[in-house]
CSV table of C-alpha atoms and ligand atoms in Angstrom, one decimal:
chain,number,residue,atom,x,y,z
B,1,MET,CA,34.6,-16.3,-0.3
B,2,CYS,CA,33.6,-16.3,-3.8
B,3,LEU,CA,36.2,-16.5,-6.3
B,4,SER,CA,38.9,-18.7,-5.5
B,5,LEU,CA,40.0,-21.3,-3.0
B,6,GLY,CA,42.4,-18.9,-1.7
B,7,CYS,CA,39.7,-16.4,-0.6
B,8,SER,CA,37.4,-19.0,0.8
B,9,SER,CA,37.4,-19.2,4.5
B,10,PRO,CA,33.9,-20.6,5.4
B,11,HIS,CA,33.8,-18.5,8.7
B,12,ASN,CA,34.9,-15.2,7.1
B,13,PRO,CA,33.3,-15.2,3.7
B,14,LEU,CA,33.4,-12.4,1.1
B,15,ASN,CA,30.1,-12.9,-0.7
B,16,CYS,CA,30.7,-12.2,-4.5
B,17,ILE,CA,28.0,-12.5,-7.0
B,18,VAL,CA,30.4,-14.0,-9.8
B,19,PRO,CA,31.2,-17.6,-8.8
B,20,PRO,CA,34.7,-18.9,-8.9
B,21,HIS,CA,33.8,-21.5,-11.6
B,22,MET,CA,32.9,-18.8,-14.0
B,23,LEU,CA,36.3,-17.1,-13.5
B,24,ARG,CA,38.2,-20.2,-13.7
B,25,VAL,CA,36.6,-20.9,-17.1
B,26,MET,CA,37.5,-17.4,-18.3
B,27,ALA,CA,41.1,-17.8,-17.0
B,28,LEU,CA,41.4,-21.0,-19.2
B,29,ARG,CA,39.3,-20.0,-22.1
B,30,GLY,CA,39.7,-16.3,-22.5
B,31,ASP,CA,41.9,-14.4,-24.8
B,32,ASP,CA,45.1,-12.9,-23.1
B,33,LYS,CA,43.1,-10.0,-21.7
B,34,THR,CA,40.2,-11.7,-20.3
B,35,ALA,CA,42.4,-14.5,-19.0
B,36,ARG,CA,44.6,-11.7,-17.2
B,37,MET,CA,41.3,-10.1,-15.8
B,38,ALA,CA,40.1,-13.4,-14.5
B,39,ARG,CA,43.3,-14.3,-12.8
B,40,SER,CA,43.6,-10.8,-11.4
B,41,LEU,CA,40.0,-11.1,-9.9
B,42,LEU,CA,40.9,-14.4,-8.2
B,43,LYS,CA,43.9,-12.8,-6.8
B,44,GLN,CA,42.3,-9.6,-5.7
B,45,ASN,CA,39.6,-11.6,-3.8
B,46,ALA,CA,42.2,-13.5,-1.8
B,47,ALA,CA,43.3,-10.2,-0.5
B,48,LEU,CA,39.8,-9.0,0.1
B,49,ARG,CA,39.2,-12.2,2.1
B,50,ASP,CA,41.9,-11.2,4.4
B,51,GLU,CA,40.5,-7.7,5.1
B,52,ARG,CA,37.2,-9.3,5.7
B,53,ALA,CA,38.6,-11.6,8.2
B,54,GLU,CA,39.8,-8.7,10.3
B,55,HIS,CA,36.2,-7.3,10.8
B,56,VAL,CA,33.9,-10.2,10.6
B,57,SER,CA,30.9,-9.6,12.9
B,58,PRO,CA,30.7,-11.8,16.1
B,59,PRO,CA,27.9,-14.3,16.0
B,60,PRO,CA,24.6,-13.2,17.5
B,61,PRO,CA,24.0,-14.0,21.0
B,62,ALA,CA,22.0,-17.0,21.8
B,63,GLN,CA,18.8,-16.4,23.8
B,64,ASP,CA,16.7,-18.6,26.0
B,65,GLY,CA,18.5,-22.0,25.6
B,66,GLY,CA,20.3,-21.1,22.5
B,67,THR,CA,17.3,-20.2,20.1
B,68,PHE,CA,17.5,-17.0,18.2
B,69,ALA,CA,14.5,-14.9,18.7
B,70,PRO,CA,12.7,-14.7,15.4
B,71,HIS,CA,11.6,-11.2,14.1
B,72,ALA,CA,8.1,-10.6,13.7
B,73,VAL,CA,6.6,-12.0,10.5
B,74,SER,CA,3.9,-9.2,10.4
B,75,PRO,CA,5.1,-5.5,9.7
B,76,ALA,CA,6.4,-4.2,12.9
B,77,GLU,CA,5.3,-0.8,14.3
B,78,GLY,CA,7.7,2.0,14.2
B,79,LEU,CA,9.7,0.8,11.1
B,80,CYS,CA,10.3,3.5,8.7
B,81,CYS,CA,13.4,4.5,7.0
B,82,PRO,CA,16.6,3.2,5.7
B,83,ASP,CA,19.9,5.0,6.2
B,84,ARG,CA,21.4,4.8,2.9
B,85,ARG,CA,25.1,6.0,2.3
B,86,ILE,CA,26.3,5.7,-1.2
B,87,HIS,CA,29.8,6.1,-2.2
B,88,ASP,CA,31.9,6.6,-5.2
B,89,GLY,CA,34.8,4.3,-5.3
B,90,ASP,CA,36.3,6.4,-8.3
B,91,GLY,CA,37.7,3.2,-9.7
B,92,LYS,CA,40.0,2.7,-6.8
B,93,ALA,CA,40.1,-0.3,-4.4
B,94,ALA,CA,39.7,1.7,-1.1
B,95,LEU,CA,36.3,1.3,0.6
B,96,PRO,CA,34.1,2.9,1.2
B,97,GLY,CA,35.2,5.8,-1.1
B,98,ARG,CA,33.6,9.3,-1.4
B,99,LEU,CA,30.1,9.8,-0.1
B,100,VAL,CA,27.9,11.0,-3.0
B,101,ARG,CA,24.5,10.4,-1.9
B,102,ALA,CA,23.1,10.3,1.8
B,103,GLU,CA,19.7,9.4,3.0
B,104,GLY,CA,17.1,12.0,1.8
B,105,ASP,CA,19.5,13.5,-0.7
B,106,ASP,CA,18.0,14.2,-4.2
B,107,ALA,CA,18.9,11.9,-7.0
B,108,THR,CA,22.4,12.7,-8.3
B,109,GLY,CA,21.6,12.0,-12.0
B,110,ASP,CA,24.6,9.6,-12.0
B,111,ALA,CA,22.8,6.3,-12.8
B,112,ASP,CA,25.0,4.0,-10.9
B,113,VAL,CA,24.6,5.9,-7.5
B,114,ASP,CA,21.0,6.4,-8.1
B,115,LEU,CA,20.5,2.7,-9.0
B,116,ALA,CA,22.3,1.6,-5.8
B,117,TYR,CA,20.4,4.2,-3.8
B,118,ASP,CA,17.1,3.1,-5.1
B,119,GLY,CA,17.9,-0.7,-5.0
B,120,ALA,CA,19.1,-0.4,-1.4
B,121,GLY,CA,15.7,1.2,-0.6
B,122,GLN,CA,13.9,-1.5,-2.3
B,123,VAL,CA,15.6,-4.3,-0.4
B,124,PHE,CA,15.1,-2.4,3.0
B,125,SER,CA,11.4,-2.1,2.2
B,126,LEU,CA,10.9,-5.7,1.5
B,127,PHE,CA,12.5,-6.8,4.9
B,128,ALA,CA,10.9,-4.1,6.8
B,129,ASP,CA,7.4,-3.9,5.3
B,130,GLU,CA,7.0,-7.5,4.8
B,131,TYR,CA,8.9,-9.3,7.5
B,132,GLY,CA,9.3,-6.4,10.1
B,133,ARG,CA,13.1,-6.4,10.0
B,134,ASN,CA,14.8,-3.1,10.5
B,135,SER,CA,17.8,-3.2,8.2
B,136,LEU,CA,20.2,-6.0,7.6
B,137,ASP,CA,21.0,-6.5,11.4
B,138,GLY,CA,17.4,-6.0,12.6
B,139,ALA,CA,18.7,-3.0,14.5
B,140,GLY,CA,18.7,-0.2,11.7
B,141,MET,CA,22.4,-0.6,10.4
B,142,PRO,CA,23.2,2.0,7.8
B,143,LEU,CA,23.2,0.7,4.3
B,144,ILE,CA,26.6,1.4,2.9
B,145,ALA,CA,27.5,0.8,-0.7
B,146,THR,CA,30.3,1.7,-3.0
B,147,VAL,CA,29.8,2.0,-6.8
B,148,ARG,CA,32.6,2.0,-9.4
B,149,HIS,CA,34.7,-0.2,-7.0
B,150,ARG,CA,38.0,-0.7,-8.8
B,151,ARG,CA,38.3,-0.3,-12.5
B,152,ASN,CA,36.5,-2.4,-14.9
B,153,TYR,CA,35.9,-4.8,-11.9
B,154,ASN,CA,33.9,-7.9,-13.0
B,155,ASN,CA,32.3,-8.5,-9.4
B,156,ALA,CA,29.9,-7.2,-6.7
B,157,PHE,CA,30.3,-8.3,-3.1
B,158,TRP,CA,29.0,-8.0,0.5
B,159,ASN,CA,32.1,-7.9,2.7
B,160,GLY,CA,30.4,-8.2,6.0
B,161,ASP,CA,30.0,-4.5,6.5
B,162,GLN,CA,29.0,-3.0,3.0
B,163,MET,CA,28.1,-3.8,-0.6
B,164,ALA,CA,30.5,-2.9,-3.4
B,165,TYR,CA,29.7,-3.0,-7.0
B,166,GLY,CA,32.0,-2.9,-10.0
B,167,THR,CA,31.0,-1.4,-13.3
B,168,GLY,CA,31.9,-4.6,-15.4
B,169,ASP,CA,34.4,-4.4,-18.2
B,170,GLY,CA,31.7,-4.0,-20.7
B,171,GLU,CA,32.6,-7.3,-22.4
B,172,VAL,CA,31.9,-10.2,-19.9
B,173,PHE,CA,29.8,-8.0,-17.5
B,174,ARG,CA,27.9,-4.7,-18.3
B,175,THR,CA,26.8,-3.7,-14.9
B,176,PHE,CA,26.1,-5.3,-11.4
B,177,LEU,CA,23.5,-2.6,-10.5
B,178,GLU,CA,20.4,-5.0,-11.0
B,179,LEU,CA,17.9,-5.3,-8.2
B,180,SER,CA,18.3,-9.1,-7.8
B,181,VAL,CA,22.1,-8.7,-7.4
B,182,ILE,CA,21.6,-5.7,-5.1
B,183,GLY,CA,19.0,-7.9,-3.1
B,184,HIS,CA,21.3,-11.0,-3.2
B,185,GLU,CA,24.3,-9.2,-1.7
B,186,MET,CA,22.4,-7.4,0.9
B,187,ALA,CA,20.5,-10.7,1.9
B,188,HIS,CA,24.0,-12.1,2.8
B,189,GLY,CA,23.9,-9.5,5.5
B,190,VAL,CA,20.6,-10.4,6.7
B,191,ILE,CA,21.8,-14.0,7.0
B,192,GLN,CA,25.1,-13.1,8.6
B,193,HIS,CA,22.9,-11.4,11.4
B,194,SER,CA,20.3,-14.1,11.6
B,195,GLY,CA,22.8,-16.7,13.0
B,196,GLY,CA,24.6,-17.3,9.8
B,197,LEU,CA,25.2,-20.3,7.6
B,198,ILE,CA,28.7,-21.3,7.2
B,199,TYR,CA,30.0,-20.8,3.9
B,200,GLU,CA,30.9,-24.1,2.5
B,201,ASN,CA,29.2,-27.4,1.4
B,202,GLN,CA,25.4,-27.6,2.1
B,203,SER,CA,25.1,-24.8,4.4
B,204,GLY,CA,27.1,-22.6,2.1
B,205,ALA,CA,24.8,-23.5,-0.8
B,206,LEU,CA,21.9,-22.7,1.5
B,207,ASN,CA,23.4,-19.3,2.2
B,208,GLU,CA,23.8,-18.6,-1.6
B,209,SER,CA,20.3,-20.0,-2.1
B,210,ILE,CA,18.7,-17.9,0.5
B,211,ALA,CA,20.4,-14.8,-1.0
B,212,ASP,CA,19.2,-15.6,-4.4
B,213,VAL,CA,15.5,-15.9,-3.1
B,214,PHE,CA,15.4,-12.6,-1.5
B,215,GLY,CA,17.2,-11.0,-4.4
B,216,ALA,CA,14.5,-12.5,-6.6
B,217,LEU,CA,11.8,-11.4,-4.3
B,218,SER,CA,13.3,-7.9,-4.1
B,219,LEU,CA,12.9,-7.6,-7.8
B,220,GLN,CA,9.5,-9.1,-8.1
B,221,ARG,CA,8.1,-7.0,-5.3
B,222,SER,CA,9.6,-3.9,-6.8
B,223,LEU,CA,7.9,-4.8,-10.1
B,224,GLY,CA,4.5,-5.8,-8.5
B,225,GLN,CA,4.9,-8.9,-10.1
B,226,GLN,CA,2.8,-12.2,-9.9
B,227,ILE,CA,4.7,-15.5,-9.4
B,228,HIS,CA,3.6,-16.9,-12.8
B,229,ASP,CA,4.8,-13.5,-14.6
B,230,ALA,CA,8.3,-13.6,-13.0
B,231,ASP,CA,11.3,-14.8,-15.0
B,232,TRP,CA,12.9,-16.1,-11.8
B,233,LEU,CA,16.5,-15.1,-13.1
B,234,VAL,CA,19.2,-13.9,-10.9
B,235,GLY,CA,21.2,-11.0,-12.5
B,236,ARG,CA,19.2,-10.7,-15.7
B,237,GLY,CA,20.8,-8.4,-18.1
B,238,ILE,CA,24.3,-8.2,-16.5
B,239,LEU,CA,26.2,-10.3,-18.8
B,240,GLY,CA,28.1,-8.5,-21.5
B,241,PRO,CA,26.7,-8.2,-25.2
B,242,GLY,CA,28.8,-10.9,-26.6
B,243,ILE,CA,28.0,-13.5,-23.9
B,244,ASN,CA,25.6,-16.2,-24.9
B,245,GLY,CA,23.2,-16.3,-21.7
B,246,VAL,CA,20.5,-14.4,-20.1
B,247,ALA,CA,21.6,-14.2,-16.4
B,248,LEU,CA,24.0,-15.6,-13.8
B,249,ARG,CA,21.4,-18.2,-12.4
B,250,SER,CA,17.9,-19.3,-13.1
B,251,MET,CA,15.7,-20.6,-10.1
B,252,LYS,CA,13.1,-21.7,-12.5
B,253,ALA,CA,15.4,-24.0,-14.6
B,254,PRO,CA,19.0,-24.3,-12.9
B,255,GLY,CA,21.7,-24.8,-15.3
B,256,THR,CA,20.2,-22.9,-18.3
B,257,ALA,CA,21.2,-19.3,-17.5
B,258,TYR,CA,24.1,-19.5,-19.8
B,259,ALA,CA,26.1,-21.7,-22.2
B,260,ASP,CA,29.0,-19.7,-23.7
B,261,ASP,CA,32.4,-20.3,-25.2
B,262,LEU,CA,34.0,-18.1,-22.7
B,263,LEU,CA,32.0,-18.6,-19.5
B,264,GLY,CA,31.2,-22.4,-20.1
B,265,GLN,CA,27.9,-23.9,-19.1
B,266,ASP,CA,25.7,-22.9,-16.2
B,267,PRO,CA,26.7,-26.0,-13.9
B,268,GLN,CA,23.7,-25.9,-11.4
B,269,PRO,CA,21.7,-29.0,-10.7
B,270,TRP,CA,18.0,-28.8,-9.7
B,271,HIS,CA,17.7,-32.4,-8.0
B,272,MET,CA,19.7,-34.2,-5.4
B,273,ASP,CA,20.5,-36.8,-8.0
B,274,HIS,CA,22.7,-34.4,-9.7
B,275,PHE,CA,24.3,-32.9,-6.4
B,276,VAL,CA,27.9,-31.9,-7.3
B,277,THR,CA,30.6,-33.1,-4.9
B,278,THR,CA,33.7,-30.8,-5.3
B,279,THR,CA,36.2,-29.2,-3.3
B,280,GLU,CA,36.0,-26.1,-5.7
B,281,ASP,CA,33.8,-23.0,-4.7
B,282,ASN,CA,33.9,-24.1,-1.1
B,283,GLY,CA,32.2,-27.4,-1.9
B,284,GLY,CA,29.9,-26.0,-4.8
B,285,VAL,CA,28.1,-23.3,-2.8
B,286,HIS,CA,27.2,-21.5,-6.1
B,287,ILE,CA,26.5,-24.7,-7.9
B,288,ASN,CA,24.2,-26.8,-5.5
B,289,SER,CA,22.3,-23.7,-4.4
B,290,GLY,CA,20.3,-24.7,-7.6
B,291,ILE,CA,18.6,-27.4,-5.7
B,292,PRO,CA,17.0,-25.4,-2.9
B,293,ASN,CA,16.6,-22.6,-5.3
B,294,HIS,CA,14.3,-24.7,-7.4
B,295,ALA,CA,12.4,-26.0,-4.4
B,296,PHE,CA,11.6,-22.4,-3.5
B,297,TYR,CA,10.4,-21.9,-7.1
B,298,LEU,CA,8.3,-24.8,-7.2
B,299,PHE,CA,6.7,-23.9,-3.9
B,300,CYS,CA,5.8,-20.5,-5.4
B,301,ASN,CA,4.7,-21.8,-8.6
B,302,TYR,CA,2.3,-24.3,-6.8
B,303,ILE,CA,1.0,-21.4,-4.5
B,304,GLY,CA,0.7,-18.7,-6.9
B,305,GLY,CA,0.1,-15.1,-6.2
B,306,LYS,CA,3.0,-13.0,-4.6
B,307,SER,CA,6.4,-14.6,-4.0
B,308,TRP,CA,7.1,-12.2,-1.1
B,309,GLU,CA,3.9,-12.8,0.7
B,310,LEU,CA,3.5,-16.4,2.0
B,311,PRO,CA,6.5,-18.3,0.4
B,312,GLY,CA,8.8,-15.2,1.4
B,313,GLN,CA,7.3,-15.3,5.0
B,314,VAL,CA,7.9,-19.0,5.2
B,315,TRP,CA,11.5,-18.7,4.0
B,316,TYR,CA,12.3,-15.6,6.3
B,317,ARG,CA,10.7,-17.3,9.3
B,318,ALA,CA,12.8,-20.4,8.7
B,319,LEU,CA,15.9,-18.6,8.6
B,320,GLN,CA,15.1,-16.7,11.9
B,321,GLN,CA,14.3,-20.0,13.5
B,322,LEU,CA,17.2,-22.2,12.2
B,323,ASN,CA,19.7,-21.8,14.7
B,324,ASN,CA,22.1,-24.2,13.0
B,325,PRO,CA,24.9,-22.5,11.1
B,326,MET,CA,25.8,-25.9,9.6
B,327,ALA,CA,22.3,-26.8,8.4
B,328,SER,CA,22.0,-29.4,5.7
B,329,PHE,CA,19.4,-29.3,3.0
B,330,GLN,CA,17.4,-31.7,4.7
B,331,GLN,CA,17.5,-29.6,7.9
B,332,TRP,CA,16.6,-26.5,6.2
B,333,ALA,CA,13.8,-28.2,4.2
B,334,ASP,CA,12.4,-29.4,7.7
B,335,GLN,CA,12.7,-26.1,9.1
B,336,THR,CA,10.7,-24.4,6.1
B,337,MET,CA,8.0,-27.0,7.0
B,338,ASP,CA,8.1,-26.0,10.6
B,339,ALA,CA,7.8,-22.4,9.3
B,340,VAL,CA,4.7,-23.1,6.9
B,341,THR,CA,2.9,-25.1,9.8
B,342,ALA,CA,3.4,-22.1,12.1
B,343,ILE,CA,2.1,-19.6,9.4
B,344,ALA,CA,-0.4,-21.5,7.5
B,345,GLY,CA,-1.3,-24.3,10.0
B,346,ARG,CA,-0.7,-28.2,9.9
B,347,GLY,CA,-2.0,-30.3,7.2
B,348,THR,CA,-2.9,-27.2,5.0
B,349,ILE,CA,-2.7,-27.2,1.3
B,350,GLU,CA,0.5,-24.8,1.7
B,351,ALA,CA,2.2,-27.5,4.0
B,352,VAL,CA,1.2,-30.1,1.3
B,353,LEU,CA,2.5,-28.3,-1.5
B,354,LEU,CA,5.8,-27.3,0.4
B,355,ARG,CA,6.3,-31.0,0.8
B,356,ARG,CA,5.7,-31.6,-2.8
B,357,ALA,CA,8.2,-28.9,-3.7
B,358,TRP,CA,11.0,-30.6,-1.8
B,359,LYS,CA,9.9,-34.0,-3.0
B,360,LEU,CA,10.4,-33.0,-6.6
B,361,VAL,CA,14.0,-32.0,-5.9
B,362,GLY,CA,14.8,-35.1,-4.1
B,363,ILE,CA,14.4,-34.0,-0.5
B,364,ALA,CA,11.6,-36.0,1.6
B,365,ILE,CA,10.1,-34.0,4.6
S,401,ZN,ZN1,26.3,-14.5,-2.8
């Protein structure tokens, strides 16, 4: 659900890291080789969407009057270990490919394999140790990933069951094995198993934004970074050497991650006044996600400290309590206010600062 309208069924999303607007610009502006690559990615992803539709997970059961039971916000007892299974796609399209490193195996010395393994462990640890969640589904599901998916593949995705990472072609993208990208893709799995957010319009942009949030938190936590020391970039360093840009997206300054002859200009707004109404990209799910991304960044910036602590707890709790797959930005903002009230208390400085963060992006709660 990521690269073209053709691969965009809101109920069966294929969550790719590279948004379709980037590929469309490449198809228009690139030289023959690049334009061919972009067109072929758009086509491949239509086919992947169809595969995805065949094994989409059923919605989680509603409990007690239709409310999803939240996971504990404090670390749960007995959570321990991920079950990682990293495969080598050997440049082919078949998934998952050849198992090359299972849980507990020593490092292989193959950088891609070891980055996928270590990254999956970091993301597992964020959700388990900070939010008490046992893997993406809350029930210990294995973390299946494929590296070297297809040849020179310029994308990474979560297909509902597993992560897959291309190597990039070395020109437009140099890699996808970067922790904020890994965290983003795995967070799509968490969202899917937390009641889901339909992948179109505002609920789709929330899906994208929440994936960016937990991607950023995975990276910051692994670095032990304070909020004010973090760069708040998603996909830093993955763009190719000739591309004028620092990352795929910036939560601190949406719309500034890249400005390049080939890729165009980062189209993300940070305020509701600049909300983009479009039929492309499932209603701009990778574009308007800049608005809730920036609200999260502002909240963190006001609070200080570590993003994965109180701010991450608030966003995680809101996701567990939301119970509304078609949520609007306004409804999500209200849910985060309920969450901060439950965690920090009514009328606390944290609640005041959260309200201020949303107000600054044009959403009153
Ligand atoms: Zn995504």
